[in-house]
Each structure stands twice: as structure tokens, then as C-alpha cells.
């Protein structure tokens, strides 16, 4: 076992992962695991306008009028709700609830999801934005397959006294699958005081198959995460991008391949919209929800959707064998990944 561990930190093994294994697995992922999505991608094409990530796995977008307009609408509806939501975050009941799910986060909760608090009209507008041709084409062009929308969130993060960097504030990758594209948009203005989101600017070759040697005794919520100090030992001279800007500033990011971390709110709150475009081999609980209507907009009913692209985008339900295989694949990724020294 020690010998295998040494191999997985070697320069030769890194070359193998970069130039042979990643490309073989990528082919398998495109044409076996996601064959139908690949066909839909080919049929969809790139005729529509889209955001080009230029061979990278992230893109910061600072001035887009559609983003700004959507952010303004979300902000207007959510800001009046913040005082009550803050009380909930700091309540004993919420702390106990979170401790059972994520002990690192639950010790001193700092965030809450509030998408369910939005009006039906605003939910529909957000989902229409997520399902727009430009956004779909952007995700499809990056992933190489036609995507599914698996998550839509509006998150509130607040400052907490006597708190340290913890949970999602530590460097990590989202260990749910091979390739995806997440959209993060600032609903409120974000600066150093409201805790910007951070990620590496440079694309890590075969990033999904590269990781740190994680401690096995970390708290729930910090497994698969590393401290800023440990991260700097490997990436000290690498440039970091931060999501700082006015309302509507956004980032597109493959959270499976790119190391990133959430911001630490110092003195101001932060509101962020997140939309996840993923493939059917990801491990995500939304598959357990109703498929009679779209989880994030109940006005979209499966029986009414005739378009093959929209039906896949909203309602593709992976077969049982794929749901089981997805968990096996995650263990496989961990087994073969190159480990930073």
C-alpha cells in the first residue's frame, strides 16, 4: 500500500494521468456514460450565442445586463426577508439541525438557502434564465454533452462572531462527478467584507484526477478539504480569482476540476445565486424528488414538455444502475487520482 501511495505522488504517474488516463476516461464518459446527452449535444449544436471559456474551466463575467437585471429582481424580493433569516441562522434550533448534517458548519452556522422563500413568479424567471439558449449552449459547449439542471439556489451568508475559516470556506473540489458547470452570481455587491468566492485562475490539467492527501479524521463538512496553509504549499505562486464586484457579477466554474472556496463574511452579508449544469452520472439527491414537475419551478410539468431538449434538461431521470454506478465511480476517482505531495 505504501508503494502504491508513492507511485501516486510520482512525476511519471502525473504524466500518465495528464496525457493518457484522463483522455481515455473522458472518451468513456462522453460516449458510454452519457451517450444520449452526447447525441443531444450534437443535435443542439453551437448556433446560439454563448460564453466561451476558452479552453479553461472557469470564466469571470463582470458586465452583463441580463445578469444585472436578474440580480436586481432577486435582491428586491429577498432583502426584506434577511432580518428574519438571520434570526433563524443564529437560532438554537437551526444550529442543532445543521450539526446533524455538517458538524463543521453547524458549530456556528453562517448560511441558509432561501430559494423556497421566493415567489413563484421569480422562480419561473430564474429557471427561464437557466434554461435560456445562451446558458444551455454555454454549459453544453464546455461539457461536450447536453446538460441537466440539477440545482438552483439562492444563498445568504452572514458574519458570525468568534468564527474561523471552516467547512466550504476551505479549499476543495466538489466530489460529485467528473465534469460539470456551475454558475455563481452576486445578488448583492461583493467585496472583501462580504466574503468573495475564490478559485484558481489556471486550469489544472486532468484536475478531477488530482487531489490532496486528506486527513481521515476531519469533521463532517471538512472531509475532502484543506487549509489555506496546506493549499499554499502546492499552489503558492498561482494566481487566484475572486468573485468581487457589483450585483450581477458572475462566474462560470467547473467545481469538480477546480479548487475553490467560499468566502468568509467579515462584516457584511452576501447573497448569491447558484445554478448547476451536470450530467446523469453525478451523485445528487435531486433524483429522489418528484419528476412530475420540475423541482425548482412547479409550473413546469413533465406531461406538458414535448421538446426533447427541455425534457432532458428538466426531467432526465438516470436509470437505477447509473445511480448505483455513480457512487462506485466516485470511489474509483479517489483510488486513481494523483496526490500532491
CSV table of N, CA, C and O in Angstrom, one decimal, residues 15-129:
chain,number,residue,atom,x,y,z
A,15,UNK,N,2.2,12.4,-15.3
A,15,UNK,CA,2.2,12.4,-16.7
A,15,UNK,C,1.2,11.4,-17.3
A,15,UNK,O,0.5,11.7,-18.3
A,16,UNK,N,1.1,10.2,-16.7
A,16,UNK,CA,0.2,9.2,-17.2
A,16,UNK,C,-1.3,9.7,-17.0
A,16,UNK,O,-2.1,9.6,-17.9
A,17,UNK,N,-1.6,10.3,-15.9
A,17,UNK,CA,-2.9,10.9,-15.6
A,17,UNK,C,-3.2,12.0,-16.6
A,17,UNK,O,-4.3,12.0,-17.2
A,18,UNK,N,-2.3,12.9,-16.8
A,18,UNK,CA,-2.5,14.0,-17.7
A,18,UNK,C,-2.7,13.7,-19.1
A,18,UNK,O,-3.6,14.2,-19.8
A,19,UNK,N,-1.9,12.8,-19.7
A,19,UNK,CA,-1.8,12.6,-21.1
A,19,UNK,C,-2.4,11.3,-21.6
A,19,UNK,O,-2.6,11.1,-22.8
A,20,UNK,N,-2.7,10.3,-20.7
A,20,UNK,CA,-3.3,9.1,-21.2
A,20,UNK,C,-4.6,8.8,-20.5
A,20,UNK,O,-5.7,8.7,-21.1
A,21,UNK,N,-4.5,8.6,-19.2
A,21,UNK,CA,-5.7,8.1,-18.5
A,21,UNK,C,-6.9,9.1,-18.6
A,21,UNK,O,-8.0,8.7,-18.8
A,22,UNK,N,-6.6,10.4,-18.4
A,22,UNK,CA,-7.7,11.4,-18.4
A,22,UNK,C,-8.5,11.3,-19.8
A,22,UNK,O,-9.7,11.3,-19.8
A,23,UNK,N,-7.7,11.2,-20.9
A,23,UNK,CA,-8.3,11.3,-22.2
A,23,UNK,C,-9.1,10.0,-22.5
A,23,UNK,O,-10.2,10.0,-23.1
A,24,UNK,N,-8.6,8.9,-22.0
A,24,UNK,CA,-9.3,7.6,-22.2
A,24,UNK,C,-10.6,7.6,-21.4
A,24,UNK,O,-11.7,7.2,-21.9
A,25,UNK,N,-10.6,8.1,-20.2
A,25,UNK,CA,-11.8,8.2,-19.4
A,25,UNK,C,-12.8,9.2,-19.9
A,25,UNK,O,-14.0,9.0,-19.9
A,26,UNK,N,-12.3,10.3,-20.4
A,26,UNK,CA,-13.1,11.3,-21.0
A,26,UNK,C,-13.9,10.8,-22.2
A,26,UNK,O,-15.1,11.0,-22.3
A,27,UNK,N,-13.3,10.0,-23.0
A,27,UNK,CA,-14.0,9.3,-24.1
A,27,UNK,C,-15.1,8.4,-23.6
A,27,UNK,O,-16.2,8.4,-24.1
A,28,UNK,N,-14.7,7.6,-22.5
A,28,UNK,CA,-15.7,6.7,-21.9
A,28,UNK,C,-16.9,7.5,-21.3
A,28,UNK,O,-18.1,7.1,-21.5
A,29,UNK,N,-16.6,8.6,-20.7
A,29,UNK,CA,-17.6,9.5,-20.1
A,29,UNK,C,-18.6,10.1,-21.1
A,29,UNK,O,-19.8,10.1,-20.9
A,30,UNK,N,-18.0,10.5,-22.3
A,30,UNK,CA,-18.8,11.1,-23.3
A,30,UNK,C,-19.7,10.1,-24.0
A,30,UNK,O,-20.9,10.3,-24.2
A,31,UNK,N,-19.1,9.0,-24.4
A,31,UNK,CA,-19.8,8.1,-25.4
A,31,UNK,C,-20.4,6.8,-24.8
A,31,UNK,O,-21.1,6.1,-25.4
A,32,UNK,N,-20.1,6.6,-23.5
A,32,UNK,CA,-20.7,5.4,-22.8
A,32,UNK,C,-21.6,5.9,-21.7
A,32,UNK,O,-22.9,5.7,-21.8
A,33,UNK,N,-21.1,6.6,-20.7
A,33,UNK,CA,-21.9,7.0,-19.6
A,33,UNK,C,-23.0,8.0,-20.0
A,33,UNK,O,-24.1,8.1,-19.5
A,34,UNK,N,-22.7,8.9,-21.0
A,34,UNK,CA,-23.6,10.0,-21.4
A,34,UNK,C,-23.9,10.0,-22.9
A,34,UNK,O,-23.9,11.0,-23.5
A,35,UNK,N,-24.1,8.8,-23.4
A,35,UNK,CA,-24.3,8.7,-24.9
A,35,UNK,C,-25.5,9.5,-25.4
A,35,UNK,O,-25.4,10.2,-26.3
A,36,UNK,N,-26.6,9.4,-24.7
A,36,UNK,CA,-27.8,10.1,-25.1
A,36,UNK,C,-27.5,11.7,-25.0
A,36,UNK,O,-27.9,12.4,-26.0
A,37,UNK,N,-26.9,12.1,-24.0
A,37,UNK,CA,-26.6,13.5,-23.8
A,37,UNK,C,-25.6,14.0,-24.9
A,37,UNK,O,-25.6,15.1,-25.3
A,38,UNK,N,-24.7,13.1,-25.3
A,38,UNK,CA,-23.8,13.5,-26.3
A,38,UNK,C,-24.5,13.6,-27.7
A,38,UNK,O,-24.2,14.6,-28.4
A,39,UNK,N,-25.4,12.7,-28.0
A,39,UNK,CA,-26.2,12.9,-29.2
A,39,UNK,C,-27.0,14.2,-29.2
A,39,UNK,O,-27.1,14.9,-30.2
A,40,UNK,N,-27.6,14.5,-28.0
A,40,UNK,CA,-28.4,15.7,-27.9
A,40,UNK,C,-27.5,16.9,-28.1
A,40,UNK,O,-27.9,17.9,-28.7
A,41,UNK,N,-26.3,16.9,-27.6
A,41,UNK,CA,-25.4,18.0,-27.8
A,41,UNK,C,-25.0,18.2,-29.2
A,41,UNK,O,-25.0,19.3,-29.7
A,42,UNK,N,-24.8,17.1,-30.0
A,42,UNK,CA,-24.5,17.2,-31.4
A,42,UNK,C,-25.7,17.8,-32.1
A,42,UNK,O,-25.6,18.7,-33.0
A,43,UNK,N,-26.9,17.4,-31.8
A,43,UNK,CA,-28.1,17.9,-32.4
A,43,UNK,C,-28.4,19.3,-32.1
A,43,UNK,O,-28.8,20.1,-32.9
A,44,UNK,N,-28.0,19.7,-30.8
A,44,UNK,CA,-28.2,21.1,-30.4
A,44,UNK,C,-27.3,22.0,-31.1
A,44,UNK,O,-27.7,23.1,-31.5
A,45,UNK,N,-26.0,21.7,-31.2
A,45,UNK,CA,-25.1,22.5,-32.0
A,45,UNK,C,-24.6,23.7,-31.2
A,45,UNK,O,-25.0,23.9,-30.0
A,46,UNK,N,-23.9,24.6,-31.9
A,46,UNK,CA,-23.4,25.8,-31.3
A,46,UNK,C,-23.9,27.0,-32.1
A,46,UNK,O,-23.1,28.0,-32.2
A,47,UNK,N,-25.1,27.0,-32.6
A,47,UNK,CA,-25.6,28.1,-33.4
A,47,UNK,C,-26.0,29.3,-32.6
A,47,UNK,O,-26.0,30.4,-33.1
A,48,UNK,N,-26.2,29.1,-31.3
A,48,UNK,CA,-26.6,30.2,-30.4
A,48,UNK,C,-25.4,30.9,-29.8
A,48,UNK,O,-24.4,30.3,-29.7
A,49,UNK,N,-25.6,32.1,-29.4
A,49,UNK,CA,-24.6,32.9,-28.7
A,49,UNK,C,-24.4,32.2,-27.4
A,49,UNK,O,-25.3,31.7,-26.7
A,50,UNK,N,-23.1,32.2,-26.9
A,50,UNK,CA,-22.8,31.6,-25.6
A,50,UNK,C,-21.5,32.2,-25.1
A,50,UNK,O,-20.8,32.9,-25.8
A,51,UNK,N,-21.2,31.9,-23.8
A,51,UNK,CA,-20.0,32.3,-23.2
A,51,UNK,C,-18.9,31.3,-23.4
A,51,UNK,O,-19.1,30.1,-23.0
A,52,UNK,N,-17.8,31.7,-24.0
A,52,UNK,CA,-16.7,30.8,-24.4
A,52,UNK,C,-15.7,30.8,-23.2
A,52,UNK,O,-15.1,31.8,-22.9
A,53,UNK,N,-15.5,29.6,-22.6
A,53,UNK,CA,-14.5,29.5,-21.5
A,53,UNK,C,-13.0,29.5,-22.0
A,53,UNK,O,-12.1,29.4,-21.3
A,54,UNK,N,-12.8,29.4,-23.4
A,54,UNK,CA,-11.5,29.5,-24.0
A,54,UNK,C,-10.5,28.4,-23.4
A,54,UNK,O,-9.4,28.7,-23.0
A,55,UNK,N,-11.0,27.2,-23.4
A,55,UNK,CA,-10.2,26.0,-23.0
A,55,UNK,C,-9.9,26.0,-21.5
A,55,UNK,O,-9.1,25.2,-21.1
A,56,UNK,N,-10.4,27.0,-20.8
A,56,UNK,CA,-10.3,27.0,-19.3
A,56,UNK,C,-11.5,26.3,-18.7
A,56,UNK,O,-12.4,25.9,-19.4
A,57,UNK,N,-11.5,26.2,-17.4
A,57,UNK,CA,-12.7,25.6,-16.7
A,57,UNK,C,-13.3,26.6,-15.8
A,57,UNK,O,-14.1,26.2,-14.8
A,58,UNK,N,-13.1,27.9,-16.0
A,58,UNK,CA,-13.8,29.0,-15.3
A,58,UNK,C,-13.7,30.2,-16.1
A,58,UNK,O,-12.9,30.4,-17.0
A,59,UNK,N,-14.7,31.1,-15.8
A,59,UNK,CA,-14.8,32.4,-16.5
A,59,UNK,C,-15.5,33.4,-15.7
A,59,UNK,O,-16.6,33.1,-15.2
A,60,UNK,N,-14.8,34.5,-15.4
A,60,UNK,CA,-15.4,35.6,-14.6
A,60,UNK,C,-16.1,36.6,-15.6
A,60,UNK,O,-15.5,37.0,-16.6
A,61,UNK,N,-17.3,36.9,-15.3
A,61,UNK,CA,-18.1,37.8,-16.2
A,61,UNK,C,-18.6,39.0,-15.3
A,61,UNK,O,-19.4,38.9,-14.4
A,62,UNK,N,-18.1,40.2,-15.7
A,62,UNK,CA,-18.4,41.4,-14.8
A,62,UNK,C,-19.5,42.3,-15.3
A,62,UNK,O,-20.1,43.0,-14.5
A,63,UNK,N,-19.7,42.4,-16.6
A,63,UNK,CA,-20.7,43.3,-17.1
A,63,UNK,C,-21.6,42.6,-18.1
A,63,UNK,O,-21.3,42.5,-19.2
A,64,UNK,N,-22.8,42.1,-17.6
A,64,UNK,CA,-23.8,41.5,-18.4
A,64,UNK,C,-25.1,42.1,-18.0
A,64,UNK,O,-25.5,41.8,-16.8
A,65,UNK,N,-25.8,42.7,-18.8
A,65,UNK,CA,-27.1,43.4,-18.5
A,65,UNK,C,-28.1,42.4,-18.0
A,65,UNK,O,-28.9,42.7,-17.1
A,66,UNK,N,-28.2,41.2,-18.6
A,66,UNK,CA,-29.2,40.3,-18.2
A,66,UNK,C,-28.9,39.8,-16.8
A,66,UNK,O,-29.8,39.5,-16.0
A,67,UNK,N,-27.6,39.6,-16.5
A,67,UNK,CA,-27.3,39.1,-15.1
A,67,UNK,C,-27.7,40.2,-14.1
A,67,UNK,O,-28.3,39.9,-13.0
A,68,UNK,N,-27.4,41.5,-14.4
A,68,UNK,CA,-27.7,42.6,-13.5
A,68,UNK,C,-29.2,42.7,-13.3
A,68,UNK,O,-29.6,43.0,-12.2
A,69,UNK,N,-30.0,42.6,-14.4
A,69,UNK,CA,-31.4,42.7,-14.2
A,69,UNK,C,-32.0,41.6,-13.3
A,69,UNK,O,-32.9,41.8,-12.5
A,70,UNK,N,-31.5,40.4,-13.5
A,70,UNK,CA,-32.0,39.3,-12.7
A,70,UNK,C,-31.6,39.4,-11.3
A,70,UNK,O,-32.4,39.2,-10.3
A,71,UNK,N,-30.3,39.8,-11.1
A,71,UNK,CA,-29.8,40.1,-9.7
A,71,UNK,C,-30.7,41.1,-9.0
A,71,UNK,O,-31.0,41.0,-7.8
A,72,UNK,N,-31.0,42.2,-9.7
A,72,UNK,CA,-31.8,43.2,-9.1
A,72,UNK,C,-33.2,42.7,-8.6
A,72,UNK,O,-33.7,43.1,-7.5
A,73,UNK,N,-33.8,41.9,-9.4
A,73,UNK,CA,-35.1,41.3,-9.1
A,73,UNK,C,-35.0,40.4,-7.9
A,73,UNK,O,-35.9,40.5,-7.0
A,74,UNK,N,-34.0,39.6,-7.8
A,74,UNK,CA,-33.8,38.7,-6.7
A,74,UNK,C,-33.5,39.5,-5.4
A,74,UNK,O,-34.1,39.3,-4.3
A,75,UNK,N,-32.7,40.6,-5.6
A,75,UNK,CA,-32.4,41.4,-4.4
A,75,UNK,C,-33.6,42.1,-3.8
A,75,UNK,O,-33.8,42.1,-2.6
A,76,UNK,N,-34.4,42.7,-4.7
A,76,UNK,CA,-35.6,43.4,-4.3
A,76,UNK,C,-36.5,42.5,-3.4
A,76,UNK,O,-37.1,42.9,-2.5
A,77,UNK,N,-36.6,41.2,-3.9
A,77,UNK,CA,-37.6,40.3,-3.2
A,77,UNK,C,-37.0,39.7,-1.9
A,77,UNK,O,-37.7,39.4,-1.0
A,78,UNK,N,-35.7,39.6,-1.9
A,78,UNK,CA,-35.1,38.8,-0.8
A,78,UNK,C,-34.6,39.8,0.4
A,78,UNK,O,-34.6,39.3,1.5
A,79,UNK,N,-34.2,41.0,0.1
A,79,UNK,CA,-33.6,41.8,1.1
A,79,UNK,C,-34.6,42.0,2.3
A,79,UNK,O,-34.1,42.0,3.5
A,80,UNK,N,-35.9,42.2,2.1
A,80,UNK,CA,-36.8,42.3,3.3
A,80,UNK,C,-36.9,41.1,4.1
A,80,UNK,O,-37.3,41.2,5.3
A,81,UNK,N,-36.5,39.9,3.6
A,81,UNK,CA,-36.5,38.7,4.3
A,81,UNK,C,-35.3,38.4,5.2
A,81,UNK,O,-35.3,37.5,6.1
A,82,UNK,N,-34.2,39.2,5.0
A,82,UNK,CA,-33.0,38.9,5.6
A,82,UNK,C,-33.0,39.0,7.1
A,82,UNK,O,-32.4,38.1,7.8
A,83,UNK,N,-33.6,40.0,7.7
A,83,UNK,CA,-33.6,40.0,9.2
A,83,UNK,C,-34.2,38.8,9.9
A,83,UNK,O,-33.6,38.2,10.8
A,84,UNK,N,-35.3,38.2,9.3
A,84,UNK,CA,-35.8,37.0,9.9
A,84,UNK,C,-34.9,35.8,9.6
A,84,UNK,O,-34.8,34.9,10.5
A,85,UNK,N,-34.3,35.8,8.4
A,85,UNK,CA,-33.5,34.7,8.1
A,85,UNK,C,-32.2,34.7,9.0
A,85,UNK,O,-31.7,33.6,9.4
A,86,UNK,N,-31.7,35.8,9.3
A,86,UNK,CA,-30.6,35.9,10.2
A,86,UNK,C,-30.9,35.4,11.6
A,86,UNK,O,-30.1,34.6,12.2
A,87,UNK,N,-32.1,35.7,12.1
A,87,UNK,CA,-32.5,35.1,13.3
A,87,UNK,C,-32.6,33.6,13.3
A,87,UNK,O,-32.2,32.9,14.3
A,88,UNK,N,-33.0,33.1,12.2
A,88,UNK,CA,-33.1,31.6,12.1
A,88,UNK,C,-31.7,31.0,12.1
A,88,UNK,O,-31.4,30.0,12.7
A,89,UNK,N,-30.8,31.6,11.3
A,89,UNK,CA,-29.4,31.1,11.2
A,89,UNK,C,-28.8,31.0,12.6
A,89,UNK,O,-28.1,30.1,13.0
A,90,UNK,N,-29.1,32.1,13.5
A,90,UNK,CA,-28.4,32.1,14.8
A,90,UNK,C,-29.2,31.5,15.9
A,90,UNK,O,-28.9,31.5,17.0
A,91,UNK,N,-30.3,30.8,15.5
A,91,UNK,CA,-31.2,30.1,16.5
A,91,UNK,C,-30.6,28.8,16.9
A,91,UNK,O,-29.8,28.2,16.2
A,92,UNK,N,-31.0,28.4,18.1
A,92,UNK,CA,-30.5,27.1,18.7
A,92,UNK,C,-31.0,26.0,17.8
A,92,UNK,O,-30.3,25.0,17.6
A,93,UNK,N,-32.3,26.1,17.3
A,93,UNK,CA,-32.9,25.0,16.6
A,93,UNK,C,-32.2,24.8,15.3
A,93,UNK,O,-31.9,23.6,14.9
A,94,UNK,N,-31.8,25.9,14.6
A,94,UNK,CA,-31.1,25.7,13.3
A,94,UNK,C,-29.7,25.1,13.5
A,94,UNK,O,-29.3,24.3,12.8
A,95,UNK,N,-29.1,25.6,14.6
A,95,UNK,CA,-27.7,25.0,14.9
A,95,UNK,C,-27.8,23.5,15.1
A,95,UNK,O,-27.0,22.8,14.6
A,96,UNK,N,-28.8,23.1,15.9
A,96,UNK,CA,-28.9,21.6,16.1
A,96,UNK,C,-29.2,20.9,14.9
A,96,UNK,O,-28.7,19.7,14.7
A,97,UNK,N,-30.1,21.4,14.0
A,97,UNK,CA,-30.4,20.8,12.8
A,97,UNK,C,-29.2,20.6,11.9
A,97,UNK,O,-29.0,19.6,11.3
A,98,UNK,N,-28.4,21.7,11.8
A,98,UNK,CA,-27.2,21.7,10.9
A,98,UNK,C,-26.1,20.8,11.5
A,98,UNK,O,-25.4,20.2,10.7
A,99,UNK,N,-26.0,20.7,12.8
A,99,UNK,CA,-25.0,19.8,13.4
A,99,UNK,C,-25.1,18.4,13.0
A,99,UNK,O,-24.2,17.6,12.8
A,100,UNK,N,-26.4,18.0,12.8
A,100,UNK,CA,-26.7,16.6,12.4
A,100,UNK,C,-26.3,16.3,10.9
A,100,UNK,O,-26.0,15.2,10.5
A,101,UNK,N,-26.2,17.4,10.1
A,101,UNK,CA,-25.8,17.3,8.7
A,101,UNK,C,-24.4,17.6,8.4
A,101,UNK,O,-23.8,17.0,7.5
A,102,UNK,N,-23.8,18.6,9.1
A,102,UNK,CA,-22.5,19.1,8.8
A,102,UNK,C,-21.9,19.7,10.1
A,102,UNK,O,-22.2,20.8,10.4
A,103,UNK,N,-21.2,18.9,10.8
A,103,UNK,CA,-20.7,19.3,12.1
A,103,UNK,C,-19.8,20.6,12.1
A,103,UNK,O,-19.9,21.4,12.9
A,104,UNK,N,-19.0,20.7,11.0
A,104,UNK,CA,-18.1,21.8,10.9
A,104,UNK,C,-18.9,23.1,10.7
A,104,UNK,O,-18.5,24.1,11.2
A,105,UNK,N,-19.9,23.0,9.9
A,105,UNK,CA,-20.8,24.2,9.6
A,105,UNK,C,-21.7,24.4,10.8
A,105,UNK,O,-21.9,25.6,11.2
A,106,UNK,N,-22.2,23.4,11.4
A,106,UNK,CA,-23.2,23.5,12.4
A,106,UNK,C,-22.8,24.1,13.7
A,106,UNK,O,-23.6,24.6,14.5
A,107,UNK,N,-21.4,24.0,14.0
A,107,UNK,CA,-20.9,24.6,15.3
A,107,UNK,C,-21.3,26.0,15.4
A,107,UNK,O,-21.5,26.5,16.5
A,108,UNK,N,-21.2,26.8,14.3
A,108,UNK,CA,-21.6,28.2,14.3
A,108,UNK,C,-22.1,28.5,12.9
A,108,UNK,O,-21.4,29.1,12.1
A,109,UNK,N,-23.3,28.2,12.6
A,109,UNK,CA,-23.9,28.3,11.2
A,109,UNK,C,-23.7,29.7,10.7
A,109,UNK,O,-23.9,30.7,11.4
A,110,UNK,N,-23.5,29.8,9.4
A,110,UNK,CA,-23.2,31.1,8.8
A,110,UNK,C,-24.0,31.3,7.5
A,110,UNK,O,-23.9,32.4,6.8
A,111,UNK,N,-24.8,30.4,7.1
A,111,UNK,CA,-25.5,30.5,5.8
A,111,UNK,C,-26.9,29.8,5.8
A,111,UNK,O,-27.1,28.9,6.7
A,112,UNK,N,-27.7,30.1,4.9
A,112,UNK,CA,-29.0,29.5,4.8
A,112,UNK,C,-29.5,29.6,3.3
A,112,UNK,O,-29.2,30.5,2.6
A,113,UNK,N,-30.2,28.6,2.8
A,113,UNK,CA,-30.8,28.6,1.5
A,113,UNK,C,-32.1,29.2,1.6
A,113,UNK,O,-32.9,28.9,2.4
A,114,UNK,N,-32.5,30.1,0.6
A,114,UNK,CA,-33.7,30.8,0.7
A,114,UNK,C,-34.5,30.7,-0.7
A,114,UNK,O,-35.5,31.5,-0.9
A,115,UNK,N,-34.1,29.8,-1.6
A,115,UNK,CA,-34.8,29.7,-2.8
A,115,UNK,C,-36.3,29.4,-2.6
A,115,UNK,O,-37.2,30.0,-3.3
A,116,UNK,N,-36.6,28.6,-1.7
A,116,UNK,CA,-38.0,28.3,-1.4
A,116,UNK,C,-38.8,29.5,-0.9
A,116,UNK,O,-40.1,29.4,-1.0
A,117,UNK,N,-38.2,30.5,-0.4
A,117,UNK,CA,-38.8,31.7,0.1
A,117,UNK,C,-39.3,32.6,-1.1
A,117,UNK,O,-40.0,33.6,-0.9
A,118,UNK,N,-38.8,32.4,-2.3
A,118,UNK,CA,-39.1,33.2,-3.4
A,118,UNK,C,-40.5,33.0,-3.9
A,118,UNK,O,-41.1,32.0,-3.8
A,119,UNK,N,-41.0,34.1,-4.6
A,119,UNK,CA,-42.3,33.9,-5.2
A,119,UNK,C,-42.3,33.0,-6.4
A,119,UNK,O,-41.2,32.8,-7.0
A,120,UNK,N,-43.4,32.4,-6.7
A,120,UNK,CA,-43.4,31.5,-7.9
A,120,UNK,C,-43.0,32.2,-9.2
A,120,UNK,O,-42.4,31.6,-10.0
A,121,UNK,N,-43.4,33.5,-9.3
A,121,UNK,CA,-43.1,34.3,-10.5
A,121,UNK,C,-41.6,34.4,-10.6
A,121,UNK,O,-41.0,34.3,-11.7
A,122,UNK,N,-40.9,34.7,-9.5
A,122,UNK,CA,-39.5,34.9,-9.6
A,122,UNK,C,-38.8,33.6,-9.8
A,122,UNK,O,-37.8,33.5,-10.6
A,123,UNK,N,-39.3,32.5,-9.3
A,123,UNK,CA,-38.7,31.2,-9.5
A,123,UNK,C,-38.8,30.9,-11.0
A,123,UNK,O,-37.8,30.4,-11.6
A,124,UNK,N,-39.9,31.1,-11.6
A,124,UNK,CA,-40.1,30.9,-13.0
A,124,UNK,C,-39.1,31.7,-13.9
A,124,UNK,O,-38.5,31.2,-14.8
A,125,UNK,N,-38.9,33.0,-13.5
A,125,UNK,CA,-37.9,33.8,-14.2
A,125,UNK,C,-36.5,33.3,-14.1
A,125,UNK,O,-35.7,33.3,-15.0
A,126,UNK,N,-36.1,32.8,-12.9
A,126,UNK,CA,-34.8,32.3,-12.7
A,126,UNK,C,-34.6,31.0,-13.5
A,126,UNK,O,-33.6,30.9,-14.2
A,127,UNK,N,-35.6,30.2,-13.5
A,127,UNK,CA,-35.5,28.9,-14.3
A,127,UNK,C,-35.5,29.2,-15.8
A,127,UNK,O,-34.7,28.6,-16.5
A,128,UNK,N,-36.3,30.2,-16.2
A,128,UNK,CA,-36.3,30.6,-17.6
A,128,UNK,C,-34.9,31.1,-18.0
A,128,UNK,O,-34.4,30.8,-19.2
A,129,UNK,N,-34.2,31.8,-17.1
A,129,UNK,CA,-32.9,32.3,-17.4
A,129,UNK,C,-31.9,31.1,-17.5
A,129,UNK,O,-31.1,31.0,-18.4
